[in-house]
Amino acid sequence: MRSFSGRTAVVTGAGSGIGRALAHELARRGAKVAASDVDVAGLEATVTAITELGGTARGWSLNVTEAHAVEAHAAEVVATFGSADLVINNAGVALAARAVEQTTKEVTKVVDVDLLGVVHGTQAFLPYLLASGDGHLVNISSLFGLVAMPYNSAYNAAKFGVRGYTESIAIELAAARAPVGVTCVHPGGVATAIAQNAERPAHNDGLATAFEQALRMPPHRAATIILRGVQRGRRRQLVGADAWALHVGQTLLGARWMDVMGVLGRQVVPRHAA
Ligand SMILES: NC(=O)c1ccc[n+]([C@@H]2O[C@H](COP(=O)([O-])OP(=O)(O)OC[C@H]3O[C@@H](n4cnc5c(N)ncnc54)[C@H](O)[C@@H]3O)[C@@H](O)[C@H]2O)c1
């Protein structure tokens, strides 16, 4: 997909952060934006800002964990705008907690939103992307979908899952010579509300602080990189120098990555806390 002008772009989790920046940037480039989120106030702010600048956007209240609602949403988007050409499954939640502390409810929520939310969006929209004739699917994983990080076991599981799911579909569509591009996105730290919106409130120790300090890149910069990846037909798009550095480090170290991270983790966690 070389140009977004006149195309219908679907963005989940568009009420904040990277999703909002993607919605803004797509509208600025002439796309008709179907924005959705569970956070209706955040979503309204995104849509209002776009329309005030003369762009085209409509907001849908949508919980990506509800497969039937996502399916109905896909049909409504196509009924409203005539097609679905670019779908960005972006909605997500974080959970930074030691494995012994996190509850089954918290883990289930992270997997439901971050992995199954992506699956629901893909399943619901794929027939329309195929019908578009020049469709593109973008699933937002994370740097944590490439490298394992301590205190992120549930998030790692979901984001590694997004990568496996997305790459399998990319191969499947390429083998079938289907007219749909696929990009799996792996952002490093982006300065959004993800830490505040996380499943578990911040700890009063170095753990939460360490993660929040890593969130540096402005969301609009992340959006620009993601859209460039789409235009270049990239299968895998890393976002940020931190993502590249840790990905290369993990690739070079192989399984010894876990030993190195274990030593680094000692800097932020008291002895025996795990
Ligand atoms: N910020 C980062 O450093 C970073 C790094 C790597 C990956 N990511 C990923 O990028 C994506 C966007 O995150 P962000 O940083 O913009 O966070 P954010 O918290 O600012 O935005 C996430 C949005 O998703 C929405 N959302 C949450 N659960 C939902 C649900 N069930 N249904 C629909 N919408 C839901 C939230 O309401 C929010 O508006 C996520 O998938 C996240 O995992 C972020």
PDB file of C-alpha atoms and ligand atoms in Angstrom:
ATOM      1  CA  MET A   1       0.000   0.000   0.000  1.00  0.00           C
ATOM      2  CA  ARG A   2       1.814   3.121  -1.268  1.00  0.00           C
ATOM      3  CA  SER A   3      -0.757   5.787  -0.412  1.00  0.00           C
ATOM      4  CA  PHE A   4      -3.431   6.042   2.280  1.00  0.00           C
ATOM      5  CA  SER A   5      -5.467   8.711   0.519  1.00  0.00           C
ATOM      6  CA  GLY A   6      -9.097   7.693   0.011  1.00  0.00           C
ATOM      7  CA  ARG A   7      -8.517   4.337   1.712  1.00  0.00           C
ATOM      8  CA  THR A   8     -10.424   3.127   4.765  1.00  0.00           C
ATOM      9  CA  ALA A   9      -8.133   2.620   7.750  1.00  0.00           C
ATOM     10  CA  VAL A  10      -9.334   0.789  10.861  1.00  0.00           C
ATOM     11  CA  VAL A  11      -7.517   1.460  14.160  1.00  0.00           C
ATOM     12  CA  THR A  12      -8.401  -0.254  17.446  1.00  0.00           C
ATOM     13  CA  GLY A  13      -7.340   1.315  20.742  1.00  0.00           C
ATOM     14  CA  ALA A  14      -7.476   4.711  19.002  1.00  0.00           C
ATOM     15  CA  GLY A  15      -8.437   6.634  22.153  1.00  0.00           C
ATOM     16  CA  SER A  16      -4.865   7.024  23.384  1.00  0.00           C
ATOM     17  CA  GLY A  17      -1.166   6.748  22.613  1.00  0.00           C
ATOM     18  CA  ILE A  18       0.046   4.992  19.476  1.00  0.00           C
ATOM     19  CA  GLY A  19      -3.499   4.269  18.226  1.00  0.00           C
ATOM     20  CA  ARG A  20      -4.498   7.929  18.490  1.00  0.00           C
ATOM     21  CA  ALA A  21      -1.290   9.004  16.715  1.00  0.00           C
ATOM     22  CA  LEU A  22      -1.917   6.474  13.936  1.00  0.00           C
ATOM     23  CA  ALA A  23      -5.505   7.688  13.520  1.00  0.00           C
ATOM     24  CA  HIS A  24      -4.339  11.329  13.307  1.00  0.00           C
ATOM     25  CA  GLU A  25      -1.542  10.582  10.857  1.00  0.00           C
ATOM     26  CA  LEU A  26      -3.752   8.433   8.619  1.00  0.00           C
ATOM     27  CA  ALA A  27      -6.451  11.128   8.515  1.00  0.00           C
ATOM     28  CA  ARG A  28      -3.802  13.764   7.746  1.00  0.00           C
ATOM     29  CA  ARG A  29      -2.755  11.630   4.778  1.00  0.00           C
ATOM     30  CA  GLY A  30      -6.324  11.481   3.472  1.00  0.00           C
ATOM     31  CA  ALA A  31      -7.561   8.148   4.847  1.00  0.00           C
ATOM     32  CA  LYS A  32     -11.113   7.614   6.120  1.00  0.00           C
ATOM     33  CA  VAL A  33     -10.466   6.492   9.692  1.00  0.00           C
ATOM     34  CA  ALA A  34     -12.633   3.980  11.559  1.00  0.00           C
ATOM     35  CA  ALA A  35     -11.418   4.520  15.114  1.00  0.00           C
ATOM     36  CA  SER A  36     -12.490   2.342  18.034  1.00  0.00           C
ATOM     37  CA  ASP A  37     -11.761   1.951  21.743  1.00  0.00           C
ATOM     38  CA  VAL A  38     -13.356   0.870  25.029  1.00  0.00           C
ATOM     39  CA  ASP A  39     -12.494   4.304  26.376  1.00  0.00           C
ATOM     40  CA  VAL A  40     -15.273   6.378  24.835  1.00  0.00           C
ATOM     41  CA  ALA A  41     -14.009   9.738  26.155  1.00  0.00           C
ATOM     42  CA  GLY A  42     -10.524   9.151  24.739  1.00  0.00           C
ATOM     43  CA  LEU A  43     -12.027   7.981  21.465  1.00  0.00           C
ATOM     44  CA  GLU A  44     -14.240  11.088  21.174  1.00  0.00           C
ATOM     45  CA  ALA A  45     -11.200  13.297  21.729  1.00  0.00           C
ATOM     46  CA  THR A  46      -9.360  11.518  18.899  1.00  0.00           C
ATOM     47  CA  VAL A  47     -12.282  11.781  16.459  1.00  0.00           C
ATOM     48  CA  THR A  48     -13.069  15.411  17.344  1.00  0.00           C
ATOM     49  CA  ALA A  49      -9.446  16.470  16.813  1.00  0.00           C
ATOM     50  CA  ILE A  50      -9.407  14.789  13.389  1.00  0.00           C
ATOM     51  CA  THR A  51     -12.693  16.275  12.206  1.00  0.00           C
ATOM     52  CA  GLU A  52     -11.737  19.756  13.464  1.00  0.00           C
ATOM     53  CA  LEU A  53      -8.688  19.564  11.216  1.00  0.00           C
ATOM     54  CA  GLY A  54     -10.907  18.640   8.244  1.00  0.00           C
ATOM     55  CA  GLY A  55     -10.150  14.909   8.278  1.00  0.00           C
ATOM     56  CA  THR A  56     -12.623  12.043   7.999  1.00  0.00           C
ATOM     57  CA  ALA A  57     -13.115   9.843  11.047  1.00  0.00           C
ATOM     58  CA  ARG A  58     -15.851   7.997  12.881  1.00  0.00           C
ATOM     59  CA  GLY A  59     -15.607   6.478  16.334  1.00  0.00           C
ATOM     60  CA  TRP A  60     -16.943   3.113  17.497  1.00  0.00           C
ATOM     61  CA  SER A  61     -17.158   2.002  21.106  1.00  0.00           C
ATOM     62  CA  LEU A  62     -15.618  -1.460  20.881  1.00  0.00           C
ATOM     63  CA  ASN A  63     -14.122  -4.024  23.218  1.00  0.00           C
ATOM     64  CA  VAL A  64     -11.721  -6.146  21.161  1.00  0.00           C
ATOM     65  CA  THR A  65     -12.135  -9.110  23.523  1.00  0.00           C
ATOM     66  CA  GLU A  66     -15.721  -9.571  22.250  1.00  0.00           C
ATOM     67  CA  ALA A  67     -15.430 -11.541  19.012  1.00  0.00           C
ATOM     68  CA  HIS A  68     -19.064 -11.013  17.906  1.00  0.00           C
ATOM     69  CA  ALA A  69     -18.851  -7.269  18.521  1.00  0.00           C
ATOM     70  CA  VAL A  70     -15.659  -7.059  16.450  1.00  0.00           C
ATOM     71  CA  GLU A  71     -17.346  -9.005  13.645  1.00  0.00           C
ATOM     72  CA  ALA A  72     -20.351  -6.639  13.710  1.00  0.00           C
ATOM     73  CA  HIS A  73     -17.957  -3.680  13.787  1.00  0.00           C
ATOM     74  CA  ALA A  74     -16.201  -4.892  10.615  1.00  0.00           C
ATOM     75  CA  ALA A  75     -19.516  -5.085   8.771  1.00  0.00           C
ATOM     76  CA  GLU A  76     -20.503  -1.597  10.021  1.00  0.00           C
ATOM     77  CA  VAL A  77     -17.204  -0.056   8.942  1.00  0.00           C
ATOM     78  CA  VAL A  78     -17.617  -1.440   5.424  1.00  0.00           C
ATOM     79  CA  ALA A  79     -21.268  -0.323   5.328  1.00  0.00           C
ATOM     80  CA  THR A  80     -20.173   3.184   6.399  1.00  0.00           C
ATOM     81  CA  PHE A  81     -17.043   3.737   4.307  1.00  0.00           C
ATOM     82  CA  GLY A  82     -17.491   1.184   1.492  1.00  0.00           C
ATOM     83  CA  SER A  83     -14.368  -0.882   2.216  1.00  0.00           C
ATOM     84  CA  ALA A  84     -11.723  -1.816   4.779  1.00  0.00           C
ATOM     85  CA  ASP A  85      -8.259  -1.466   3.249  1.00  0.00           C
ATOM     86  CA  LEU A  86      -5.904  -1.116   6.205  1.00  0.00           C
ATOM     87  CA  VAL A  87      -6.566  -2.709   9.597  1.00  0.00           C
ATOM     88  CA  ILE A  88      -4.347  -1.918  12.576  1.00  0.00           C
ATOM     89  CA  ASN A  89      -4.991  -4.169  15.576  1.00  0.00           C
ATOM     90  CA  ASN A  90      -3.418  -1.885  18.161  1.00  0.00           C
ATOM     91  CA  ALA A  91      -5.498  -2.073  21.380  1.00  0.00           C
ATOM     92  CA  GLY A  92      -3.471  -3.450  24.260  1.00  0.00           C
ATOM     93  CA  VAL A  93      -2.798  -3.462  27.982  1.00  0.00           C
ATOM     94  CA  ALA A  94       0.417  -3.990  29.928  1.00  0.00           C
ATOM     95  CA  LEU A  95       1.068  -5.966  33.090  1.00  0.00           C
ATOM     96  CA  ALA A  96       4.415  -5.602  34.848  1.00  0.00           C
ATOM     97  CA  ALA A  97       4.431  -7.982  37.800  1.00  0.00           C
ATOM     98  CA  ARG A  98       6.382 -10.890  39.176  1.00  0.00           C
ATOM     99  CA  ALA A  99       4.986 -14.251  38.105  1.00  0.00           C
ATOM    100  CA  VAL A 100       4.290 -15.265  41.723  1.00  0.00           C
ATOM    101  CA  GLU A 101       2.242 -12.120  42.306  1.00  0.00           C
ATOM    102  CA  GLN A 102       0.069 -11.869  39.227  1.00  0.00           C
ATOM    103  CA  THR A 103      -3.423 -13.331  39.437  1.00  0.00           C
ATOM    104  CA  THR A 104      -5.068 -15.622  36.894  1.00  0.00           C
ATOM    105  CA  LYS A 105      -7.613 -12.864  36.286  1.00  0.00           C
ATOM    106  CA  GLU A 106      -4.859 -10.393  35.363  1.00  0.00           C
ATOM    107  CA  VAL A 107      -3.096 -12.883  33.094  1.00  0.00           C
ATOM    108  CA  THR A 108      -6.372 -13.780  31.364  1.00  0.00           C
ATOM    109  CA  LYS A 109      -7.155 -10.103  30.750  1.00  0.00           C
ATOM    110  CA  VAL A 110      -3.754  -9.478  29.144  1.00  0.00           C
ATOM    111  CA  VAL A 111      -4.046 -12.533  26.891  1.00  0.00           C
ATOM    112  CA  ASP A 112      -7.676 -11.673  26.044  1.00  0.00           C
ATOM    113  CA  VAL A 113      -6.915  -8.103  24.992  1.00  0.00           C
ATOM    114  CA  ASP A 114      -3.392  -8.354  23.602  1.00  0.00           C
ATOM    115  CA  LEU A 115      -3.576 -11.703  21.807  1.00  0.00           C
ATOM    116  CA  LEU A 116      -7.233 -12.633  21.307  1.00  0.00           C
ATOM    117  CA  GLY A 117      -8.116  -9.011  20.538  1.00  0.00           C
ATOM    118  CA  VAL A 118      -5.672  -9.181  17.616  1.00  0.00           C
ATOM    119  CA  VAL A 119      -7.080 -12.552  16.532  1.00  0.00           C
ATOM    120  CA  HIS A 120     -10.657 -11.231  16.593  1.00  0.00           C
ATOM    121  CA  GLY A 121      -9.708  -8.143  14.570  1.00  0.00           C
ATOM    122  CA  THR A 122      -7.834 -10.231  12.032  1.00  0.00           C
ATOM    123  CA  GLN A 123     -10.596 -12.811  11.605  1.00  0.00           C
ATOM    124  CA  ALA A 124     -13.340 -10.209  11.311  1.00  0.00           C
ATOM    125  CA  PHE A 125     -11.549  -8.006   8.780  1.00  0.00           C
ATOM    126  CA  LEU A 126      -9.531 -10.450   6.680  1.00  0.00           C
ATOM    127  CA  PRO A 127     -12.378 -11.193   4.228  1.00  0.00           C
ATOM    128  CA  TYR A 128     -12.759  -7.447   3.629  1.00  0.00           C
ATOM    129  CA  LEU A 129      -9.000  -6.948   3.238  1.00  0.00           C
ATOM    130  CA  LEU A 130      -9.006  -9.698   0.602  1.00  0.00           C
ATOM    131  CA  ALA A 131     -11.970  -8.036  -1.130  1.00  0.00           C
ATOM    132  CA  SER A 132     -10.136  -4.694  -1.109  1.00  0.00           C
ATOM    133  CA  GLY A 133      -7.672  -5.970  -3.716  1.00  0.00           C
ATOM    134  CA  ASP A 134      -4.862  -4.000  -2.035  1.00  0.00           C
ATOM    135  CA  GLY A 135      -5.373  -4.614   1.663  1.00  0.00           C
ATOM    136  CA  HIS A 136      -2.903  -4.475   4.524  1.00  0.00           C
ATOM    137  CA  LEU A 137      -3.043  -6.016   7.989  1.00  0.00           C
ATOM    138  CA  VAL A 138      -0.958  -4.541  10.818  1.00  0.00           C
ATOM    139  CA  ASN A 139      -0.791  -6.306  14.162  1.00  0.00           C
ATOM    140  CA  ILE A 140       0.911  -4.467  16.989  1.00  0.00           C
ATOM    141  CA  SER A 141       3.109  -6.805  18.997  1.00  0.00           C
ATOM    142  CA  SER A 142       6.006  -5.317  20.974  1.00  0.00           C
ATOM    143  CA  LEU A 143       9.733  -5.498  21.455  1.00  0.00           C
ATOM    144  CA  PHE A 144       8.497  -7.909  24.151  1.00  0.00           C
ATOM    145  CA  GLY A 145       7.176 -10.063  21.307  1.00  0.00           C
ATOM    146  CA  LEU A 146      10.792 -10.596  20.226  1.00  0.00           C
ATOM    147  CA  VAL A 147      12.687 -10.723  23.502  1.00  0.00           C
ATOM    148  CA  ALA A 148      11.723 -12.078  26.911  1.00  0.00           C
ATOM    149  CA  MET A 149      11.854  -9.542  29.738  1.00  0.00           C
ATOM    150  CA  PRO A 150      11.584 -10.181  33.462  1.00  0.00           C
ATOM    151  CA  TYR A 151       8.287  -9.324  35.219  1.00  0.00           C
ATOM    152  CA  ASN A 152       6.417  -9.436  31.901  1.00  0.00           C
ATOM    153  CA  SER A 153       5.580 -13.133  31.567  1.00  0.00           C
ATOM    154  CA  ALA A 154       1.906 -12.651  30.643  1.00  0.00           C
ATOM    155  CA  TYR A 155       2.617  -9.697  28.347  1.00  0.00           C
ATOM    156  CA  ASN A 156       5.532 -11.620  26.766  1.00  0.00           C
ATOM    157  CA  ALA A 157       3.259 -14.629  26.208  1.00  0.00           C
ATOM    158  CA  ALA A 158       0.590 -12.510  24.512  1.00  0.00           C
ATOM    159  CA  LYS A 159       3.023 -10.491  22.384  1.00  0.00           C
ATOM    160  CA  PHE A 160       5.087 -13.537  21.299  1.00  0.00           C
ATOM    161  CA  GLY A 161       1.689 -15.009  20.413  1.00  0.00           C
ATOM    162  CA  VAL A 162       0.833 -12.004  18.244  1.00  0.00           C
ATOM    163  CA  ARG A 163       4.115 -12.451  16.368  1.00  0.00           C
ATOM    164  CA  GLY A 164       3.578 -16.174  15.736  1.00  0.00           C
ATOM    165  CA  TYR A 165      -0.030 -15.660  14.696  1.00  0.00           C
ATOM    166  CA  THR A 166       0.790 -12.753  12.387  1.00  0.00           C
ATOM    167  CA  GLU A 167       3.843 -14.323  10.751  1.00  0.00           C
ATOM    168  CA  SER A 168       1.921 -17.531  10.075  1.00  0.00           C
ATOM    169  CA  ILE A 169      -0.812 -15.532   8.334  1.00  0.00           C
ATOM    170  CA  ALA A 170       1.783 -13.547   6.361  1.00  0.00           C
ATOM    171  CA  ILE A 171       3.232 -16.784   4.985  1.00  0.00           C
ATOM    172  CA  GLU A 172      -0.219 -18.231   4.321  1.00  0.00           C
ATOM    173  CA  LEU A 173      -1.315 -15.167   2.331  1.00  0.00           C
ATOM    174  CA  ALA A 174       1.977 -15.006   0.414  1.00  0.00           C
ATOM    175  CA  ALA A 175       1.688 -18.692  -0.496  1.00  0.00           C
ATOM    176  CA  ALA A 176      -1.845 -18.076  -1.766  1.00  0.00           C
ATOM    177  CA  ARG A 177      -0.651 -14.961  -3.669  1.00  0.00           C
ATOM    178  CA  ALA A 178      -3.415 -13.065  -1.849  1.00  0.00           C
ATOM    179  CA  PRO A 179      -3.481  -9.276  -2.362  1.00  0.00           C
ATOM    180  CA  VAL A 180      -3.000  -8.478   1.333  1.00  0.00           C
ATOM    181  CA  GLY A 181       0.223  -7.249   2.920  1.00  0.00           C
ATOM    182  CA  VAL A 182       0.986  -8.146   6.539  1.00  0.00           C
ATOM    183  CA  THR A 183       3.180  -6.264   9.006  1.00  0.00           C
ATOM    184  CA  CYS A 184       3.939  -7.280  12.578  1.00  0.00           C
ATOM    185  CA  VAL A 185       5.074  -4.247  14.582  1.00  0.00           C
ATOM    186  CA  HIS A 186       7.508  -4.366  17.519  1.00  0.00           C
ATOM    187  CA  PRO A 187       7.773  -1.007  19.265  1.00  0.00           C
ATOM    188  CA  GLY A 188      10.337  -0.309  21.961  1.00  0.00           C
ATOM    189  CA  GLY A 189       9.468   2.293  24.591  1.00  0.00           C
ATOM    190  CA  VAL A 190       6.892   4.840  23.404  1.00  0.00           C
ATOM    191  CA  ALA A 191       5.748   7.708  25.644  1.00  0.00           C
ATOM    192  CA  THR A 192       2.076   6.810  26.077  1.00  0.00           C
ATOM    193  CA  ALA A 193      -0.271   6.161  28.991  1.00  0.00           C
ATOM    194  CA  ILE A 194       0.379   2.396  28.802  1.00  0.00           C
ATOM    195  CA  ALA A 195       2.035   2.243  32.236  1.00  0.00           C
ATOM    196  CA  GLN A 196      -0.800   4.198  33.901  1.00  0.00           C
ATOM    197  CA  ASN A 197      -3.400   2.107  32.045  1.00  0.00           C
ATOM    198  CA  ALA A 198      -1.652  -1.156  33.026  1.00  0.00           C
ATOM    199  CA  GLU A 199      -3.585  -4.046  34.542  1.00  0.00           C
ATOM    200  CA  ARG A 200      -1.812  -3.630  37.880  1.00  0.00           C
ATOM    201  CA  PRO A 201      -1.097  -0.311  39.610  1.00  0.00           C
ATOM    202  CA  ALA A 202       2.555   0.705  39.806  1.00  0.00           C
ATOM    203  CA  HIS A 203       4.698  -0.827  42.549  1.00  0.00           C
ATOM    204  CA  ASN A 204       6.599   1.367  44.950  1.00  0.00           C
ATOM    205  CA  ASP A 205       9.874  -0.184  43.891  1.00  0.00           C
ATOM    206  CA  GLY A 206      12.344   0.186  41.049  1.00  0.00           C
ATOM    207  CA  LEU A 207      10.325  -2.070  38.749  1.00  0.00           C
ATOM    208  CA  ALA A 208       7.575   0.322  37.681  1.00  0.00           C
ATOM    209  CA  THR A 209       9.997   3.245  37.528  1.00  0.00           C
ATOM    210  CA  ALA A 210      12.415   1.299  35.314  1.00  0.00           C
ATOM    211  CA  PHE A 211       9.671   0.522  32.796  1.00  0.00           C
ATOM    212  CA  GLU A 212       8.197   4.023  32.802  1.00  0.00           C
ATOM    213  CA  GLN A 213      11.624   5.549  32.216  1.00  0.00           C
ATOM    214  CA  ALA A 214      12.028   3.394  29.107  1.00  0.00           C
ATOM    215  CA  LEU A 215       8.937   4.940  27.445  1.00  0.00           C
ATOM    216  CA  ARG A 216      10.593   7.739  25.487  1.00  0.00           C
ATOM    217  CA  MET A 217       9.658   7.937  21.798  1.00  0.00           C
ATOM    218  CA  PRO A 218       6.806  10.400  21.000  1.00  0.00           C
ATOM    219  CA  PRO A 219       3.737   8.455  19.724  1.00  0.00           C
ATOM    220  CA  HIS A 220       3.551  10.475  16.467  1.00  0.00           C
ATOM    221  CA  ARG A 221       7.113   9.347  15.635  1.00  0.00           C
ATOM    222  CA  ALA A 222       6.128   5.713  16.265  1.00  0.00           C
ATOM    223  CA  ALA A 223       3.074   6.189  13.993  1.00  0.00           C
ATOM    224  CA  THR A 224       5.242   7.595  11.191  1.00  0.00           C
ATOM    225  CA  ILE A 225       7.625   4.631  11.390  1.00  0.00           C
ATOM    226  CA  ILE A 226       4.739   2.122  11.401  1.00  0.00           C
ATOM    227  CA  LEU A 227       3.083   3.697   8.344  1.00  0.00           C
ATOM    228  CA  ARG A 228       6.401   3.801   6.498  1.00  0.00           C
ATOM    229  CA  GLY A 229       6.743   0.080   7.244  1.00  0.00           C
ATOM    230  CA  VAL A 230       3.312  -0.489   5.691  1.00  0.00           C
ATOM    231  CA  GLN A 231       4.215   1.531   2.586  1.00  0.00           C
ATOM    232  CA  ARG A 232       7.429  -0.462   2.185  1.00  0.00           C
ATOM    233  CA  GLY A 233       5.612  -3.749   2.676  1.00  0.00           C
ATOM    234  CA  ARG A 234       7.748  -4.746   5.659  1.00  0.00           C
ATOM    235  CA  ARG A 235       6.834  -8.069   7.279  1.00  0.00           C
ATOM    236  CA  ARG A 236       8.451  -7.039  10.556  1.00  0.00           C
ATOM    237  CA  GLN A 237       8.723  -3.419  11.666  1.00  0.00           C
ATOM    238  CA  LEU A 238      10.799  -2.581  14.700  1.00  0.00           C
ATOM    239  CA  VAL A 239      10.221   0.868  16.213  1.00  0.00           C
ATOM    240  CA  GLY A 240      13.041   2.672  18.016  1.00  0.00           C
ATOM    241  CA  ALA A 241      16.751   2.239  18.656  1.00  0.00           C
ATOM    242  CA  ASP A 242      15.993   0.404  21.920  1.00  0.00           C
ATOM    243  CA  ALA A 243      13.971  -2.198  20.026  1.00  0.00           C
ATOM    244  CA  TRP A 244      16.774  -2.714  17.502  1.00  0.00           C
ATOM    245  CA  ALA A 245      19.502  -2.888  20.166  1.00  0.00           C
ATOM    246  CA  LEU A 246      17.744  -5.442  22.364  1.00  0.00           C
ATOM    247  CA  HIS A 247      16.605  -7.508  19.372  1.00  0.00           C
ATOM    248  CA  VAL A 248      20.159  -7.686  18.029  1.00  0.00           C
ATOM    249  CA  GLY A 249      21.478  -8.445  21.537  1.00  0.00           C
ATOM    250  CA  GLN A 250      19.018 -11.300  21.999  1.00  0.00           C
ATOM    251  CA  THR A 251      19.762 -12.690  18.531  1.00  0.00           C
ATOM    252  CA  LEU A 252      23.511 -12.731  19.264  1.00  0.00           C
ATOM    253  CA  LEU A 253      23.173 -14.152  22.772  1.00  0.00           C
ATOM    254  CA  GLY A 254      20.566 -16.806  21.993  1.00  0.00           C
ATOM    255  CA  ALA A 255      19.480 -18.623  25.166  1.00  0.00           C
ATOM    256  CA  ARG A 256      22.242 -16.867  27.158  1.00  0.00           C
ATOM    257  CA  TRP A 257      20.010 -13.764  26.954  1.00  0.00           C
ATOM    258  CA  MET A 258      18.204 -15.111  30.032  1.00  0.00           C
ATOM    259  CA  ASP A 259      21.438 -15.243  32.062  1.00  0.00           C
ATOM    260  CA  VAL A 260      22.351 -11.680  31.104  1.00  0.00           C
ATOM    261  CA  MET A 261      18.877 -10.308  31.866  1.00  0.00           C
ATOM    262  CA  GLY A 262      18.861 -12.194  35.170  1.00  0.00           C
ATOM    263  CA  VAL A 263      21.999 -10.323  36.230  1.00  0.00           C
ATOM    264  CA  LEU A 264      20.619  -6.957  35.038  1.00  0.00           C
ATOM    265  CA  GLY A 265      17.322  -7.642  36.845  1.00  0.00           C
ATOM    266  CA  ARG A 266      19.237  -7.708  40.159  1.00  0.00           C
ATOM    267  CA  GLN A 267      19.637  -3.948  39.832  1.00  0.00           C
ATOM    268  CA  VAL A 268      15.911  -3.299  40.273  1.00  0.00           C
ATOM    269  CA  VAL A 269      14.579  -6.176  42.379  1.00  0.00           C
ATOM    270  CA  PRO A 270      15.454  -6.983  45.996  1.00  0.00           C
ATOM    271  CA  ARG A 271      17.049 -10.410  46.692  1.00  0.00           C
ATOM    272  CA  HIS A 272      14.530 -13.313  46.844  1.00  0.00           C
ATOM    273  CA  ALA A 273      11.687 -11.024  45.738  1.00  0.00           C
ATOM    274  CA  ALA A 274      10.918 -13.331  42.817  1.00  0.00           C
TER     275      ALA A 274
HETATM  276  N1  LIG B   1       3.962   2.340  24.705  1.00  0.00           N
HETATM  277  C1  LIG B   1       4.902   1.421  24.494  1.00  0.00           C
HETATM  278  O1  LIG B   1       6.056   1.590  24.932  1.00  0.00           O
HETATM  279  C2  LIG B   1       4.593   0.160  23.724  1.00  0.00           C
HETATM  280  C3  LIG B   1       5.665  -0.676  23.397  1.00  0.00           C
HETATM  281  C4  LIG B   1       5.412  -1.839  22.685  1.00  0.00           C
HETATM  282  C5  LIG B   1       4.125  -2.155  22.299  1.00  0.00           C
HETATM  283  N2  LIG B   1       3.095  -1.335  22.623  1.00  0.00           N
HETATM  284  C6  LIG B   1       1.752  -1.722  22.199  1.00  0.00           C
HETATM  285  O2  LIG B   1       1.169  -0.660  21.471  1.00  0.00           O
HETATM  286  C7  LIG B   1      -0.254  -0.740  21.576  1.00  0.00           C
HETATM  287  C8  LIG B   1      -0.806   0.621  21.983  1.00  0.00           C
HETATM  288  O3  LIG B   1      -0.355   0.915  23.307  1.00  0.00           O
HETATM  289  P1  LIG B   1      -0.119   2.406  23.830  1.00  0.00           P
HETATM  290  O4  LIG B   1       1.273   2.473  24.311  1.00  0.00           O
HETATM  291  O5  LIG B   1      -0.615   3.402  22.871  1.00  0.00           O
HETATM  292  O6  LIG B   1      -1.020   2.356  25.171  1.00  0.00           O
HETATM  293  P2  LIG B   1      -2.262   3.259  25.644  1.00  0.00           P
HETATM  294  O7  LIG B   1      -2.640   2.703  26.982  1.00  0.00           O
HETATM  295  O8  LIG B   1      -1.905   4.694  25.549  1.00  0.00           O
HETATM  296  O9  LIG B   1      -3.383   2.928  24.553  1.00  0.00           O
HETATM  297  C9  LIG B   1      -3.987   1.668  24.482  1.00  0.00           C
HETATM  298  C10 LIG B   1      -5.450   1.866  24.102  1.00  0.00           C
HETATM  299  O10 LIG B   1      -6.063   0.564  23.990  1.00  0.00           O
HETATM  300  C11 LIG B   1      -7.356   0.656  24.568  1.00  0.00           C
HETATM  301  N3  LIG B   1      -7.844  -0.640  25.018  1.00  0.00           N
HETATM  302  C12 LIG B   1      -7.441  -1.351  26.100  1.00  0.00           C
HETATM  303  N4  LIG B   1      -8.169  -2.475  26.212  1.00  0.00           N
HETATM  304  C13 LIG B   1      -9.060  -2.473  25.185  1.00  0.00           C
HETATM  305  C14 LIG B   1     -10.078  -3.365  24.754  1.00  0.00           C
HETATM  306  N5  LIG B   1     -10.351  -4.494  25.440  1.00  0.00           N
HETATM  307  N6  LIG B   1     -10.778  -3.058  23.629  1.00  0.00           N
HETATM  308  C15 LIG B   1     -10.503  -1.910  22.951  1.00  0.00           C
HETATM  309  N7  LIG B   1      -9.583  -1.020  23.306  1.00  0.00           N
HETATM  310  C16 LIG B   1      -8.851  -1.305  24.416  1.00  0.00           C
HETATM  311  C17 LIG B   1      -7.193   1.616  25.753  1.00  0.00           C
HETATM  312  O11 LIG B   1      -8.440   2.140  26.180  1.00  0.00           O
HETATM  313  C18 LIG B   1      -6.239   2.647  25.157  1.00  0.00           C
HETATM  314  O12 LIG B   1      -6.952   3.703  24.564  1.00  0.00           O
HETATM  315  C19 LIG B   1      -0.529  -1.854  22.594  1.00  0.00           C
HETATM  316  O13 LIG B   1      -0.835  -3.047  21.916  1.00  0.00           O
HETATM  317  C20 LIG B   1       0.788  -1.992  23.326  1.00  0.00           C
HETATM  318  O14 LIG B   1       0.947  -3.277  23.898  1.00  0.00           O
HETATM  319  C21 LIG B   1       3.298  -0.179  23.330  1.00  0.00           C
END
